[in-house]
JSON list of C-alpha atoms in Angstrom, two decimals:
[
{"chain": "A", "resi": 1, "resn": "MET", "atom": "CA", "xyz": [-8.76, -39.77, -23.69]},
{"chain": "A", "resi": 2, "resn": "GLY", "atom": "CA", "xyz": [-7.79, -36.96, -21.49]},
{"chain": "A", "resi": 3, "resn": "HIS", "atom": "CA", "xyz": [-8.32, -33.34, -22.84]},
{"chain": "A", "resi": 4, "resn": "SER", "atom": "CA", "xyz": [-4.98, -32.69, -24.10]},
{"chain": "A", "resi": 5, "resn": "ASP", "atom": "CA", "xyz": [-5.38, -35.40, -26.33]},
{"chain": "A", "resi": 6, "resn": "SER", "atom": "CA", "xyz": [-8.41, -34.43, -27.64]},
{"chain": "A", "resi": 7, "resn": "GLN", "atom": "CA", "xyz": [-8.54, -33.34, -31.19]},
{"chain": "A", "resi": 8, "resn": "LEU", "atom": "CA", "xyz": [-10.23, -30.24, -30.31]},
{"chain": "A", "resi": 9, "resn": "GLY", "atom": "CA", "xyz": [-7.50, -29.28, -27.96]},
{"chain": "A", "resi": 10, "resn": "PRO", "atom": "CA", "xyz": [-7.42, -28.84, -24.05]},
{"chain": "A", "resi": 11, "resn": "ARG", "atom": "CA", "xyz": [-11.21, -27.93, -23.03]},
{"chain": "A", "resi": 12, "resn": "VAL", "atom": "CA", "xyz": [-12.90, -27.31, -19.83]},
{"chain": "A", "resi": 13, "resn": "GLY", "atom": "CA", "xyz": [-16.57, -27.64, -20.21]},
{"chain": "A", "resi": 14, "resn": "ASN", "atom": "CA", "xyz": [-17.07, -25.60, -23.35]},
{"chain": "A", "resi": 15, "resn": "GLN", "atom": "CA", "xyz": [-14.42, -23.14, -22.66]},
{"chain": "A", "resi": 16, "resn": "THR", "atom": "CA", "xyz": [-10.88, -23.33, -24.42]},
{"chain": "A", "resi": 17, "resn": "VAL", "atom": "CA", "xyz": [-7.97, -23.29, -21.60]},
{"chain": "A", "resi": 18, "resn": "THR", "atom": "CA", "xyz": [-5.51, -20.64, -23.09]},
{"chain": "A", "resi": 19, "resn": "ASP", "atom": "CA", "xyz": [-2.14, -19.82, -21.82]},
{"chain": "A", "resi": 20, "resn": "THR", "atom": "CA", "xyz": [-2.30, -16.77, -20.13]},
{"chain": "A", "resi": 21, "resn": "GLY", "atom": "CA", "xyz": [1.74, -15.45, -20.75]},
{"chain": "A", "resi": 22, "resn": "TRP", "atom": "CA", "xyz": [1.87, -13.76, -17.44]},
{"chain": "A", "resi": 23, "resn": "ASP", "atom": "CA", "xyz": [4.57, -11.28, -17.21]},
{"chain": "A", "resi": 24, "resn": "ASP", "atom": "CA", "xyz": [7.34, -12.88, -15.43]},
{"chain": "A", "resi": 25, "resn": "GLU", "atom": "CA", "xyz": [8.38, -9.32, -13.87]},
{"chain": "A", "resi": 26, "resn": "LEU", "atom": "CA", "xyz": [5.15, -8.54, -12.52]},
{"chain": "A", "resi": 27, "resn": "VAL", "atom": "CA", "xyz": [4.00, -11.97, -11.30]},
{"chain": "A", "resi": 28, "resn": "PRO", "atom": "CA", "xyz": [7.41, -14.13, -10.69]},
{"chain": "A", "resi": 29, "resn": "ASP", "atom": "CA", "xyz": [5.76, -16.89, -8.81]},
{"chain": "A", "resi": 30, "resn": "ASP", "atom": "CA", "xyz": [2.29, -18.62, -8.35]},
{"chain": "A", "resi": 31, "resn": "ARG", "atom": "CA", "xyz": [1.00, -16.72, -5.36]},
{"chain": "A", "resi": 32, "resn": "GLY", "atom": "CA", "xyz": [0.24, -14.05, -7.79]},
{"chain": "A", "resi": 33, "resn": "ARG", "atom": "CA", "xyz": [-0.66, -15.80, -10.53]},
{"chain": "A", "resi": 34, "resn": "THR", "atom": "CA", "xyz": [-4.64, -15.64, -9.46]},
{"chain": "A", "resi": 35, "resn": "ARG", "atom": "CA", "xyz": [-7.91, -14.32, -11.19]},
{"chain": "A", "resi": 36, "resn": "ALA", "atom": "CA", "xyz": [-9.15, -12.86, -7.92]},
{"chain": "A", "resi": 37, "resn": "PRO", "atom": "CA", "xyz": [-7.67, -11.09, -5.02]},
{"chain": "A", "resi": 38, "resn": "GLU", "atom": "CA", "xyz": [-6.23, -13.70, -2.67]},
{"chain": "A", "resi": 39, "resn": "PRO", "atom": "CA", "xyz": [-4.87, -13.03, 0.76]},
{"chain": "A", "resi": 40, "resn": "ASP", "atom": "CA", "xyz": [-1.42, -14.56, 0.22]},
{"chain": "A", "resi": 41, "resn": "CYS", "atom": "CA", "xyz": [-0.76, -12.43, -2.94]},
{"chain": "A", "resi": 42, "resn": "PRO", "atom": "CA", "xyz": [2.21, -10.47, -2.33]},
{"chain": "A", "resi": 43, "resn": "VAL", "atom": "CA", "xyz": [0.63, -7.38, -3.81]},
{"chain": "A", "resi": 44, "resn": "GLU", "atom": "CA", "xyz": [-2.72, -7.96, -1.68]},
{"chain": "A", "resi": 45, "resn": "VAL", "atom": "CA", "xyz": [-0.36, -8.40, 1.31]},
{"chain": "A", "resi": 46, "resn": "THR", "atom": "CA", "xyz": [1.21, -4.96, 0.75]},
{"chain": "A", "resi": 47, "resn": "LEU", "atom": "CA", "xyz": [-2.06, -3.09, 0.22]},
{"chain": "A", "resi": 48, "resn": "ALA", "atom": "CA", "xyz": [-3.53, -4.69, 3.14]},
{"chain": "A", "resi": 49, "resn": "ALA", "atom": "CA", "xyz": [-0.32, -3.00, 4.98]},
{"chain": "A", "resi": 50, "resn": "ILE", "atom": "CA", "xyz": [-1.03, 0.25, 3.64]},
{"chain": "A", "resi": 51, "resn": "SER", "atom": "CA", "xyz": [-4.92, 0.30, 3.47]},
{"chain": "A", "resi": 52, "resn": "GLY", "atom": "CA", "xyz": [-6.88, 3.32, 5.10]},
{"chain": "A", "resi": 53, "resn": "ARG", "atom": "CA", "xyz": [-7.19, 6.83, 4.95]},
{"chain": "A", "resi": 54, "resn": "TRP", "atom": "CA", "xyz": [-4.08, 8.48, 6.37]},
{"chain": "A", "resi": 55, "resn": "THR", "atom": "CA", "xyz": [-1.89, 5.37, 6.82]},
{"chain": "A", "resi": 56, "resn": "THR", "atom": "CA", "xyz": [0.63, 6.19, 4.21]},
{"chain": "A", "resi": 57, "resn": "LEU", "atom": "CA", "xyz": [0.85, 9.66, 5.97]},
{"chain": "A", "resi": 58, "resn": "VAL", "atom": "CA", "xyz": [1.48, 8.38, 9.29]},
{"chain": "A", "resi": 59, "resn": "LEU", "atom": "CA", "xyz": [3.70, 5.69, 8.19]},
{"chain": "A", "resi": 60, "resn": "ARG", "atom": "CA", "xyz": [5.70, 8.62, 6.46]},
{"chain": "A", "resi": 61, "resn": "GLU", "atom": "CA", "xyz": [6.01, 10.32, 9.66]},
{"chain": "A", "resi": 62, "resn": "LEU", "atom": "CA", "xyz": [7.25, 7.79, 11.58]},
{"chain": "A", "resi": 63, "resn": "MET", "atom": "CA", "xyz": [10.11, 7.00, 8.89]},
{"chain": "A", "resi": 64, "resn": "SER", "atom": "CA", "xyz": [12.37, 9.56, 10.65]},
{"chain": "A", "resi": 65, "resn": "GLY", "atom": "CA", "xyz": [12.05, 7.75, 14.05]},
{"chain": "A", "resi": 66, "resn": "PRO", "atom": "CA", "xyz": [9.89, 7.24, 17.12]},
{"chain": "A", "resi": 67, "resn": "LEU", "atom": "CA", "xyz": [7.00, 10.13, 17.84]},
{"chain": "A", "resi": 68, "resn": "SER", "atom": "CA", "xyz": [4.56, 10.70, 20.89]},
{"chain": "A", "resi": 69, "resn": "PHE", "atom": "CA", "xyz": [0.84, 10.80, 19.82]},
{"chain": "A", "resi": 70, "resn": "GLY", "atom": "CA", "xyz": [1.12, 14.79, 20.24]},
{"chain": "A", "resi": 71, "resn": "GLU", "atom": "CA", "xyz": [4.15, 15.11, 17.78]},
{"chain": "A", "resi": 72, "resn": "LEU", "atom": "CA", "xyz": [1.95, 12.97, 15.39]},
{"chain": "A", "resi": 73, "resn": "ARG", "atom": "CA", "xyz": [-1.04, 15.16, 16.04]},
{"chain": "A", "resi": 74, "resn": "ASP", "atom": "CA", "xyz": [1.42, 18.22, 15.42]},
{"chain": "A", "resi": 75, "resn": "ARG", "atom": "CA", "xyz": [3.11, 17.06, 12.05]},
{"chain": "A", "resi": 76, "resn": "LEU", "atom": "CA", "xyz": [-0.66, 15.89, 10.82]},
{"chain": "A", "resi": 77, "resn": "PRO", "atom": "CA", "xyz": [-2.70, 18.97, 12.11]},
{"chain": "A", "resi": 78, "resn": "SER", "atom": "CA", "xyz": [-5.60, 18.00, 9.95]},
{"chain": "A", "resi": 79, "resn": "LEU", "atom": "CA", "xyz": [-5.96, 14.46, 11.44]},
{"chain": "A", "resi": 80, "resn": "SER", "atom": "CA", "xyz": [-8.36, 13.94, 14.42]},
{"chain": "A", "resi": 81, "resn": "ALA", "atom": "CA", "xyz": [-7.25, 12.33, 17.57]},
{"chain": "A", "resi": 82, "resn": "LYS", "atom": "CA", "xyz": [-9.58, 9.64, 16.91]},
{"chain": "A", "resi": 83, "resn": "VAL", "atom": "CA", "xyz": [-8.48, 8.44, 13.43]},
{"chain": "A", "resi": 84, "resn": "LEU", "atom": "CA", "xyz": [-4.91, 8.76, 14.33]},
{"chain": "A", "resi": 85, "resn": "THR", "atom": "CA", "xyz": [-5.74, 6.30, 17.35]},
{"chain": "A", "resi": 86, "resn": "ASP", "atom": "CA", "xyz": [-7.36, 4.14, 15.07]},
{"chain": "A", "resi": 87, "resn": "ARG", "atom": "CA", "xyz": [-4.55, 4.40, 12.41]},
{"chain": "A", "resi": 88, "resn": "LEU", "atom": "CA", "xyz": [-2.35, 3.65, 15.38]},
{"chain": "A", "resi": 89, "resn": "ARG", "atom": "CA", "xyz": [-3.99, 0.43, 16.57]},
{"chain": "A", "resi": 90, "resn": "GLU", "atom": "CA", "xyz": [-4.54, -0.91, 13.14]},
{"chain": "A", "resi": 91, "resn": "LEU", "atom": "CA", "xyz": [-0.74, -0.53, 12.35]},
{"chain": "A", "resi": 92, "resn": "ASP", "atom": "CA", "xyz": [0.19, -2.20, 15.77]},
{"chain": "A", "resi": 93, "resn": "ALA", "atom": "CA", "xyz": [-1.95, -4.97, 14.94]},
{"chain": "A", "resi": 94, "resn": "ARG", "atom": "CA", "xyz": [-0.28, -5.38, 11.32]},
{"chain": "A", "resi": 95, "resn": "ALA", "atom": "CA", "xyz": [3.14, -5.31, 13.23]},
{"chain": "A", "resi": 96, "resn": "LEU", "atom": "CA", "xyz": [4.38, -2.46, 11.33]},
{"chain": "A", "resi": 97, "resn": "VAL", "atom": "CA", "xyz": [4.12, 0.05, 14.46]},
{"chain": "A", "resi": 98, "resn": "GLU", "atom": "CA", "xyz": [5.22, -0.83, 17.92]},
{"chain": "A", "resi": 99, "resn": "ARG", "atom": "CA", "xyz": [3.67, 1.51, 20.97]},
{"chain": "A", "resi": 100, "resn": "ARG", "atom": "CA", "xyz": [6.48, 1.87, 23.60]},
{"chain": "A", "resi": 101, "resn": "THR", "atom": "CA", "xyz": [5.85, 3.40, 26.99]},
{"chain": "A", "resi": 102, "resn": "HIS", "atom": "CA", "xyz": [8.50, 5.37, 28.91]},
{"chain": "A", "resi": 103, "resn": "ARG", "atom": "CA", "xyz": [8.94, 5.28, 32.54]},
{"chain": "A", "resi": 104, "resn": "GLY", "atom": "CA", "xyz": [8.36, 8.55, 34.43]},
{"chain": "A", "resi": 105, "resn": "PHE", "atom": "CA", "xyz": [5.62, 10.81, 35.51]},
{"chain": "A", "resi": 106, "resn": "PRO", "atom": "CA", "xyz": [3.69, 11.38, 33.46]},
{"chain": "A", "resi": 107, "resn": "VAL", "atom": "CA", "xyz": [4.17, 8.24, 31.73]},
{"chain": "A", "resi": 108, "resn": "ARG", "atom": "CA", "xyz": [4.91, 9.21, 27.88]},
{"chain": "A", "resi": 109, "resn": "THR", "atom": "CA", "xyz": [3.88, 6.89, 25.33]},
{"chain": "A", "resi": 110, "resn": "SER", "atom": "CA", "xyz": [6.05, 6.77, 21.49]},
{"chain": "A", "resi": 111, "resn": "TYR", "atom": "CA", "xyz": [5.18, 5.28, 18.32]},
{"chain": "A", "resi": 112, "resn": "ALA", "atom": "CA", "xyz": [8.13, 3.54, 16.23]},
{"chain": "A", "resi": 113, "resn": "LEU", "atom": "CA", "xyz": [8.18, 1.34, 13.13]},
{"chain": "A", "resi": 114, "resn": "THR", "atom": "CA", "xyz": [9.17, -2.11, 13.55]},
{"chain": "A", "resi": 115, "resn": "ASP", "atom": "CA", "xyz": [11.32, -3.87, 10.81]},
{"chain": "A", "resi": 116, "resn": "LEU", "atom": "CA", "xyz": [8.15, -4.52, 8.71]},
{"chain": "A", "resi": 117, "resn": "GLY", "atom": "CA", "xyz": [7.11, -1.00, 8.91]},
{"chain": "A", "resi": 118, "resn": "ARG", "atom": "CA", "xyz": [10.40, 0.26, 7.89]},
{"chain": "A", "resi": 119, "resn": "ALA", "atom": "CA", "xyz": [10.34, -2.34, 5.06]},
{"chain": "A", "resi": 120, "resn": "LEU", "atom": "CA", "xyz": [7.61, -0.36, 3.68]},
{"chain": "A", "resi": 121, "resn": "ARG", "atom": "CA", "xyz": [10.16, 2.79, 2.99]},
{"chain": "A", "resi": 122, "resn": "PRO", "atom": "CA", "xyz": [10.90, 2.06, -0.78]},
{"chain": "A", "resi": 123, "resn": "LEU", "atom": "CA", "xyz": [7.15, 1.37, -1.43]},
{"chain": "A", "resi": 124, "resn": "LEU", "atom": "CA", "xyz": [6.56, 4.88, -0.21]},
{"chain": "A", "resi": 125, "resn": "LEU", "atom": "CA", "xyz": [8.87, 6.60, -2.20]},
{"chain": "A", "resi": 126, "resn": "GLU", "atom": "CA", "xyz": [7.76, 4.50, -5.41]},
{"chain": "A", "resi": 127, "resn": "LEU", "atom": "CA", "xyz": [4.05, 5.41, -4.76]},
{"chain": "A", "resi": 128, "resn": "TYR", "atom": "CA", "xyz": [5.38, 9.39, -4.37]},
{"chain": "A", "resi": 129, "resn": "ARG", "atom": "CA", "xyz": [7.13, 8.93, -7.80]},
{"chain": "A", "resi": 130, "resn": "THR", "atom": "CA", "xyz": [4.53, 7.35, -9.64]},
{"chain": "A", "resi": 131, "resn": "GLY", "atom": "CA", "xyz": [1.71, 9.58, -8.27]},
{"chain": "A", "resi": 132, "resn": "ASP", "atom": "CA", "xyz": [4.11, 12.53, -9.47]},
{"chain": "A", "resi": 133, "resn": "THR", "atom": "CA", "xyz": [4.34, 11.19, -12.89]},
{"chain": "A", "resi": 134, "resn": "LEU", "atom": "CA", "xyz": [0.59, 10.76, -13.09]},
{"chain": "A", "resi": 135, "resn": "ALA", "atom": "CA", "xyz": [-0.40, 14.07, -12.07]},
{"chain": "A", "resi": 136, "resn": "ALA", "atom": "CA", "xyz": [2.24, 15.55, -14.49]},
{"chain": "A", "resi": 137, "resn": "LEU", "atom": "CA", "xyz": [0.56, 13.01, -17.37]},
{"chain": "A", "resi": 138, "resn": "ARG", "atom": "CA", "xyz": [-2.89, 14.13, -16.56]},
{"chain": "A", "resi": 139, "resn": "SER", "atom": "CA", "xyz": [-1.76, 17.69, -16.51]},
{"chain": "A", "resi": 140, "resn": "LYS", "atom": "CA", "xyz": [-0.55, 17.16, -19.87]},
{"chain": "A", "resi": 141, "resn": "ASP", "atom": "CA", "xyz": [-3.30, 15.72, -21.23]},
{"chain": "A", "resi": 142, "resn": "SER", "atom": "CA", "xyz": [-5.61, 18.29, -19.77]},
{"chain": "A", "resi": 143, "resn": "LEU", "atom": "CA", "xyz": [-3.61, 20.80, -21.31]},
{"chain": "A", "resi": 144, "resn": "SER", "atom": "CA", "xyz": [-3.61, 18.67, -24.89]},
{"chain": "A", "resi": 145, "resn": "ASN", "atom": "CA", "xyz": [-7.25, 18.49, -24.27]},
{"chain": "A", "resi": 146, "resn": "ILE", "atom": "CA", "xyz": [-7.75, 22.51, -23.80]},
{"chain": "A", "resi": 147, "resn": "HIS", "atom": "CA", "xyz": [-5.72, 23.31, -26.86]},
{"chain": "A", "resi": 148, "resn": "SER", "atom": "CA", "xyz": [-7.19, 20.89, -29.28]},
{"chain": "A", "resi": 149, "resn": "ASN", "atom": "CA", "xyz": [-10.97, 21.81, -28.07]},
{"chain": "A", "resi": 150, "resn": "THR", "atom": "CA", "xyz": [-9.88, 25.64, -29.18]},
{"chain": "A", "resi": 151, "resn": "LEU", "atom": "CA", "xyz": [-8.78, 24.62, -32.65]}
]
């Protein structure tokens, strides 16, 4: 007699197996139905693509078109040359950015988004919108807490 035929219902060891009730919009297929981060989970793939401090800002700047290292430094003046170099190398390794060398003297280099990099545009837009909403809600919640503490 298998577990499903048992009078006690399905069991694994001493634990009862329950229906998880996955939200089909959030988890439309088995790749995301995990109990721990998995490398093939679409959410994890996306988070890995944009991970790293300054990464989203570098991607944002390159959304307008190819830029040289110097142009990126000018647009992100608080970003050190070392960190920018690291981010560009990481984005290149992730196939999100390509490094282009242009002939001439001196040799010029520019960085451009690949199709994969451009595919992140809707995500960056939604991250901005969501962050704006969260900030507004936090501000509203903070004002509410201040008001309730003065009563």
